[in-house]
PDB file of C-alpha atoms in Angstrom:
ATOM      1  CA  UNK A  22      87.493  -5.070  35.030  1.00  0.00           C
ATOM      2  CA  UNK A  23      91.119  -4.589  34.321  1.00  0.00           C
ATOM      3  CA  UNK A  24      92.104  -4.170  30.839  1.00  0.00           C
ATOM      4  CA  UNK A  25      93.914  -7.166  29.183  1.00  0.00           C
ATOM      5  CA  UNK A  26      97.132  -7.172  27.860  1.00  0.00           C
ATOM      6  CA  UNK A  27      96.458  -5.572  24.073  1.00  0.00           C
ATOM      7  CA  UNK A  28      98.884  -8.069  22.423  1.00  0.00           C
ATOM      8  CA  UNK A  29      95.546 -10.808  21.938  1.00  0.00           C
ATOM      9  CA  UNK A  30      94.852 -11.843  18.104  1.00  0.00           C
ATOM     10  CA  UNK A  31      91.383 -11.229  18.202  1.00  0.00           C
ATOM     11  CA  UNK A  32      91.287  -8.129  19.903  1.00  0.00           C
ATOM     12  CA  UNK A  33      89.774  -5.408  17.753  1.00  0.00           C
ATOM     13  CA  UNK A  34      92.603  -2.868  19.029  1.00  0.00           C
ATOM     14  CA  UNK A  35      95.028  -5.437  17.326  1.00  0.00           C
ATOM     15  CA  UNK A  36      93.046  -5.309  13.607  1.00  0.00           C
ATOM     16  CA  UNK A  37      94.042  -2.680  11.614  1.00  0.00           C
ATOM     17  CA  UNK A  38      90.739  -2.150   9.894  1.00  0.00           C
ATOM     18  CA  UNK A  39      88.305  -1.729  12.948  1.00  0.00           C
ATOM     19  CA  UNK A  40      90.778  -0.203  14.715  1.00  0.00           C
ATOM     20  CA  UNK A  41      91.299   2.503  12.630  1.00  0.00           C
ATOM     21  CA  UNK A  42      87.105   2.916  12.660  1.00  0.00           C
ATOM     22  CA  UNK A  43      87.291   2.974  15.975  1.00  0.00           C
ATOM     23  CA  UNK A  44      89.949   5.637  16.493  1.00  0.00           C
ATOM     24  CA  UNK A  45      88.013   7.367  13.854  1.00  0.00           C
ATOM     25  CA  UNK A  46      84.825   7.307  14.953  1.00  0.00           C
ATOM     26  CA  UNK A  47      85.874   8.715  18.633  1.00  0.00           C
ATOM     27  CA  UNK A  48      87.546  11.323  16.686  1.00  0.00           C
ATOM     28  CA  UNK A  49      84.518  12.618  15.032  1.00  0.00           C
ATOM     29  CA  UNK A  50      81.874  11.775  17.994  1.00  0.00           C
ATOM     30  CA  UNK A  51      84.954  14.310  19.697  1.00  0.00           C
ATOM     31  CA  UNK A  52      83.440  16.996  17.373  1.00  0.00           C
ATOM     32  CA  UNK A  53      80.406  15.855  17.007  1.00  0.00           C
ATOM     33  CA  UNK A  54      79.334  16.187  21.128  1.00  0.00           C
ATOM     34  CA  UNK A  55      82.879  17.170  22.477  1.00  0.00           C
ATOM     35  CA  UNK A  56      83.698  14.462  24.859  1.00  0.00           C
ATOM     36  CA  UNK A  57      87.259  14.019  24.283  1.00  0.00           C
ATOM     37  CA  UNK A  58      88.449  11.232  21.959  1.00  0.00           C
ATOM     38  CA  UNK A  59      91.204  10.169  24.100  1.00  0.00           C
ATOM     39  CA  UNK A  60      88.721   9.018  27.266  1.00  0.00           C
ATOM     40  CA  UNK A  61      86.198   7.384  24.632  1.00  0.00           C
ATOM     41  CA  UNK A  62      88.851   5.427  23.520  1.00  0.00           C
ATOM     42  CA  UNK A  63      90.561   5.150  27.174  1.00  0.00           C
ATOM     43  CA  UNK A  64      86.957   4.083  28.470  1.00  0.00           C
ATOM     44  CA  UNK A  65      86.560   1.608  25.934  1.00  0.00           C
ATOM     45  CA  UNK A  66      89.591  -0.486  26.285  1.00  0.00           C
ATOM     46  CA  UNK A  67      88.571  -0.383  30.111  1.00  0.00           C
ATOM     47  CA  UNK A  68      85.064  -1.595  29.803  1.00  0.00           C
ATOM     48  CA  UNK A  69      85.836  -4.105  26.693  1.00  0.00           C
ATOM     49  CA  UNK A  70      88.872  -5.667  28.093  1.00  0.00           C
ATOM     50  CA  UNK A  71      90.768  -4.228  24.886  1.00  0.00           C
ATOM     51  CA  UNK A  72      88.052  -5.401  22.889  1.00  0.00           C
ATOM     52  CA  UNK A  73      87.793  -8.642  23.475  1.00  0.00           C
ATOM     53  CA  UNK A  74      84.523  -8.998  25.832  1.00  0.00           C
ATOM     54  CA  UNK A  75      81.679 -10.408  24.404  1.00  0.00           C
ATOM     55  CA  UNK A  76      79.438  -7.257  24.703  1.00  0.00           C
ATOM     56  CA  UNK A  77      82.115  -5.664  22.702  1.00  0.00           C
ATOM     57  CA  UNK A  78      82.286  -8.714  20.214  1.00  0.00           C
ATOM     58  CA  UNK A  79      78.775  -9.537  19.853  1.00  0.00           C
ATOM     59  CA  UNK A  80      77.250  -6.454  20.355  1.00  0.00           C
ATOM     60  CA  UNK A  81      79.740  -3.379  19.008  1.00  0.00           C
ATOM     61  CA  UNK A  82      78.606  -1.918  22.511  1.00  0.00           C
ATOM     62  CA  UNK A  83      82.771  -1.081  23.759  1.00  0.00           C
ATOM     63  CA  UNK A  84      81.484   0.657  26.478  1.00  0.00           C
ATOM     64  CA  UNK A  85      79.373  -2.192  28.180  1.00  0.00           C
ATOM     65  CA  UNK A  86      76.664   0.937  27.993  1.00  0.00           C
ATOM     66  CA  UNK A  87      73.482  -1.114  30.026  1.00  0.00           C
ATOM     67  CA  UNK A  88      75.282  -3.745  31.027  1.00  0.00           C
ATOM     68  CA  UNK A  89      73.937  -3.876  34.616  1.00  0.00           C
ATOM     69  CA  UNK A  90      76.277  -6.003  37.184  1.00  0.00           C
ATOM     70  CA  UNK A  91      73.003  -8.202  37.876  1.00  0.00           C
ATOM     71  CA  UNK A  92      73.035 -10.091  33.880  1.00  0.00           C
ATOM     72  CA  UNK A  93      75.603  -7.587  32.159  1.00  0.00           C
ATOM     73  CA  UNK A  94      75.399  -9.359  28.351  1.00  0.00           C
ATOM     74  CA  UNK A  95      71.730  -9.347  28.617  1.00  0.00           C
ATOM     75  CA  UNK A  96      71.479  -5.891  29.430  1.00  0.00           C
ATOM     76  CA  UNK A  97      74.006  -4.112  27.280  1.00  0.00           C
ATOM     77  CA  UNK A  98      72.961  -2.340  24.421  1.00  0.00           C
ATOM     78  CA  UNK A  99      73.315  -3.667  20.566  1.00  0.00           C
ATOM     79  CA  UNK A 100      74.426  -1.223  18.256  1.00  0.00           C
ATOM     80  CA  UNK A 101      74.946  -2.048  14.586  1.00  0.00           C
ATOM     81  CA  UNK A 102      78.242  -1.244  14.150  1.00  0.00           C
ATOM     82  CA  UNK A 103      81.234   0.153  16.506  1.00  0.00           C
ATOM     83  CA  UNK A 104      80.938   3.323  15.129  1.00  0.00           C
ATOM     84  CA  UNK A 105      77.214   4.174  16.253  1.00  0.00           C
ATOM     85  CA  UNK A 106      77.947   2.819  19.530  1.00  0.00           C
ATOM     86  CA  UNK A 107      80.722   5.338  19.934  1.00  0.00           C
ATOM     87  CA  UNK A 108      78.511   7.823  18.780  1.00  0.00           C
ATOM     88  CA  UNK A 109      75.540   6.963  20.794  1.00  0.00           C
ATOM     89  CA  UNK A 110      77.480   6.629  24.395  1.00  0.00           C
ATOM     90  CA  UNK A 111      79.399   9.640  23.590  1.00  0.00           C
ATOM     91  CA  UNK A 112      75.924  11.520  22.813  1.00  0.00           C
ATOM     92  CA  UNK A 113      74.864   9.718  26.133  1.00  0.00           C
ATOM     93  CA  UNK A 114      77.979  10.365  28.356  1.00  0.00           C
ATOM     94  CA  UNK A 115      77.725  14.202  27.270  1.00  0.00           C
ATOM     95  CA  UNK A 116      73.752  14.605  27.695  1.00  0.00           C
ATOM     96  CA  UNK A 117      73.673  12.726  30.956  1.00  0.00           C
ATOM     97  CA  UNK A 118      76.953  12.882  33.012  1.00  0.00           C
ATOM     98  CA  UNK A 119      78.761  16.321  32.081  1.00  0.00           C
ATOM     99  CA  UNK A 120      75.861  18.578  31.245  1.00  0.00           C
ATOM    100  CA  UNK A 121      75.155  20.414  34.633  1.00  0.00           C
ATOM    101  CA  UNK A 122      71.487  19.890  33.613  1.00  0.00           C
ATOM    102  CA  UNK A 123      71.786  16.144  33.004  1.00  0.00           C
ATOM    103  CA  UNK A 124      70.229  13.414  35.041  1.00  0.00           C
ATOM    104  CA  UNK A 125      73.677  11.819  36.349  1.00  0.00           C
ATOM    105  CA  UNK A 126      75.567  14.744  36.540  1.00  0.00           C
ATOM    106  CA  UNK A 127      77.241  14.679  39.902  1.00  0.00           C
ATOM    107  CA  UNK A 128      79.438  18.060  41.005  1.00  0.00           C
ATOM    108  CA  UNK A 129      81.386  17.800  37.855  1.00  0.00           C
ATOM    109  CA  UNK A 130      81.977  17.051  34.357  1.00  0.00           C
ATOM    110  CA  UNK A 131      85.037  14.794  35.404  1.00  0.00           C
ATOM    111  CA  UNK A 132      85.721  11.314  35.357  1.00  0.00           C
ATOM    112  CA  UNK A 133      85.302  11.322  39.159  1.00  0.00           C
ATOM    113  CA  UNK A 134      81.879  13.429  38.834  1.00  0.00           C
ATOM    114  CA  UNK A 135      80.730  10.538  36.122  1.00  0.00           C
ATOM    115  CA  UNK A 136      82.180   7.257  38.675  1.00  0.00           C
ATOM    116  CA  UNK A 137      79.553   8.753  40.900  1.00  0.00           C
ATOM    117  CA  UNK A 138      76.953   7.296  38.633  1.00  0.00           C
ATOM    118  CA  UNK A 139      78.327   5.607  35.704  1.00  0.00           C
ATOM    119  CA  UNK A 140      80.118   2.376  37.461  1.00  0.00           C
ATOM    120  CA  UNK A 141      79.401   0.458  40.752  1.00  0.00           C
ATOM    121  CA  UNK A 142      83.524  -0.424  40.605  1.00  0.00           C
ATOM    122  CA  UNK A 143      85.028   3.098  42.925  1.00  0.00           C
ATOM    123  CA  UNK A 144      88.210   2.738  41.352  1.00  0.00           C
ATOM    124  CA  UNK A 145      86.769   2.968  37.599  1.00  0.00           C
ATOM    125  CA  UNK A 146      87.683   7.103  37.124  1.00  0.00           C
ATOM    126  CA  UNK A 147      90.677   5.781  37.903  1.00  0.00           C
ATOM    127  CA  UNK A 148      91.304   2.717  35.971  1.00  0.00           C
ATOM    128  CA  UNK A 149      90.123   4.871  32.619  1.00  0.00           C
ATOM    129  CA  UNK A 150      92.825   7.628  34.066  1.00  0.00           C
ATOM    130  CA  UNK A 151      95.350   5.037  34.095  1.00  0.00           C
ATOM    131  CA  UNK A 152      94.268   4.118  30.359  1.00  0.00           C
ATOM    132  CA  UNK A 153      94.550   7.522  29.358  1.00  0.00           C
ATOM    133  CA  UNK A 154      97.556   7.985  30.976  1.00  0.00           C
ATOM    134  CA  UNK A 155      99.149   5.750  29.273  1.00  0.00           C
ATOM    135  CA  UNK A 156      98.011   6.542  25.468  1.00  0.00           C
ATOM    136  CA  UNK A 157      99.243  10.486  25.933  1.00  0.00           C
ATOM    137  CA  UNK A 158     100.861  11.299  29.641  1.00  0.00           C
ATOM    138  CA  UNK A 159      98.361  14.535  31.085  1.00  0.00           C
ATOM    139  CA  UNK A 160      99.424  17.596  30.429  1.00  0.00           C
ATOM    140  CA  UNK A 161      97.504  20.592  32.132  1.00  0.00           C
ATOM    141  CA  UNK A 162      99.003  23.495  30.039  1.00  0.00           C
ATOM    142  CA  UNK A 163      96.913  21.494  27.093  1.00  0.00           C
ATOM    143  CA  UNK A 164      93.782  21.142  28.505  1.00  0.00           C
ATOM    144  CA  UNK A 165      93.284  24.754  29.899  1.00  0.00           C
ATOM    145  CA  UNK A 166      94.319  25.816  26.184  1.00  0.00           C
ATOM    146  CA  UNK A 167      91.532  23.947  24.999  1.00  0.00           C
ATOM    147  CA  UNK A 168      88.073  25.696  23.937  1.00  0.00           C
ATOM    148  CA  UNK A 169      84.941  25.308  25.887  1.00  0.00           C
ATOM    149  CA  UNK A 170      82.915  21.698  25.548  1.00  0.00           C
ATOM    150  CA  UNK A 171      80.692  22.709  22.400  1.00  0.00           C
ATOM    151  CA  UNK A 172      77.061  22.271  22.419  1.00  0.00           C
ATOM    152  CA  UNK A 173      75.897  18.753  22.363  1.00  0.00           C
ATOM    153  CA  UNK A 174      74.476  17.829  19.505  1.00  0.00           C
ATOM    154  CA  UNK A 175      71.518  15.894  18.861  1.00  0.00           C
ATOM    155  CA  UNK A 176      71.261  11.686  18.905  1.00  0.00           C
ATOM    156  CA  UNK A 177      67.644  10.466  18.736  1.00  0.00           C
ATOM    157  CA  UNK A 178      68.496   6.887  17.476  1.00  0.00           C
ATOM    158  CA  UNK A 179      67.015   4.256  19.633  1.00  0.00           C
ATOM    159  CA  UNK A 180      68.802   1.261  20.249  1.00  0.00           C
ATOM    160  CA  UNK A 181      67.956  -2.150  22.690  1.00  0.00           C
ATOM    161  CA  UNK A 182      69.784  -5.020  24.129  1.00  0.00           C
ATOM    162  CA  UNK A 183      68.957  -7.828  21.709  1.00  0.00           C
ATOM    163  CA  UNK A 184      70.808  -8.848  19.154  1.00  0.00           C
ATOM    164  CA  UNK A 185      68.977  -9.082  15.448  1.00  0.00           C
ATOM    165  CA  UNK A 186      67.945 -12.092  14.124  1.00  0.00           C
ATOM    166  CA  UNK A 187      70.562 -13.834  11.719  1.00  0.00           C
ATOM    167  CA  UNK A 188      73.641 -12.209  14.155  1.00  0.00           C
ATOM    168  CA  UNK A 189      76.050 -14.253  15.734  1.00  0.00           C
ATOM    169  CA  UNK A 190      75.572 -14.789  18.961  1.00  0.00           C
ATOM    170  CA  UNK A 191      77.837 -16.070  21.926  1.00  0.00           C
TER     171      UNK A 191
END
């Protein structure tokens, strides 16, 4: 899925308010699990279409985390708010794809390690690259500055596809 052009009304990157949740909230899962803010944030406008899917929408899941190519709304994941489904996939993301102990880890805690796994689309490492690329150009000298991952942290909220009762629905 290639991101949409950011400048829609109803995207939540657009609206001040969630946006700034948003940005917060990959901030703090940052320090919470240390997977950097910038690819949370670069991976959701890739998987939500900036936002404006209707896992994203309906189900505060940016990440289209379960959505399974065979019935992708059904299977995504509902999460209350934006902010514990940042926290939850970033919890996820950590545990599973850059923890050399971790059930999809695949040669590498890298984008490229996690496309092994994470997406059935080969060019999705580098259509989140691109993303990131574009919110803050790479810069090596940075990232070999920067402290060791810490330790993940622990997330043992359980959450399903279906959306509650009395939610709206598409």
């Amino acid at each position: 899925m290639k991101p949409r052009a950011k400048n829609h009304p109803s995207s939540i990157f657009n609206n001040d308010g969630i946006l700034r949740e948003v940005l917060q909230s990959a901030i703090n899962a940052e320090k919470i699990y240390g997977v950097n803010a910038q690819y949370l944030i670069a991976h959701a406008i890739w998987e939500s279409g900036w936002g404006e899917s209707s896992i994203s929408k309906y189900k505060h899941n940016l990440f289209g985390y379960g959505a399974y190519d065979a019935n992708p709304f059904n299977g995504a994941y509902y999460f209350p708010t934006y902010q514990e489904g940042i926290y939850y996939v970033a919890y996820k993301i950590r545990s599973n794809y850059l923890e050399e102990n971790g059930p999809y880890y695949w040669k590498s805690p890298t984008l490229e390690g996690m496309n092994h796994y994470y997406a059935t689309d080969n060019n999705w490492s580098n259509g989140i690259a691109g993303v990131m690329k574009s919110i803050k150009p790479f810069n090596t000298d940075y990232y070999a500055s920067q402290p060791e991952m810490i330790t993940s942290s622990v997330n043992n909220k359980k959450y399903g596809s279906a959306i509650p009762v009395g939610q709206p629905r598409p």
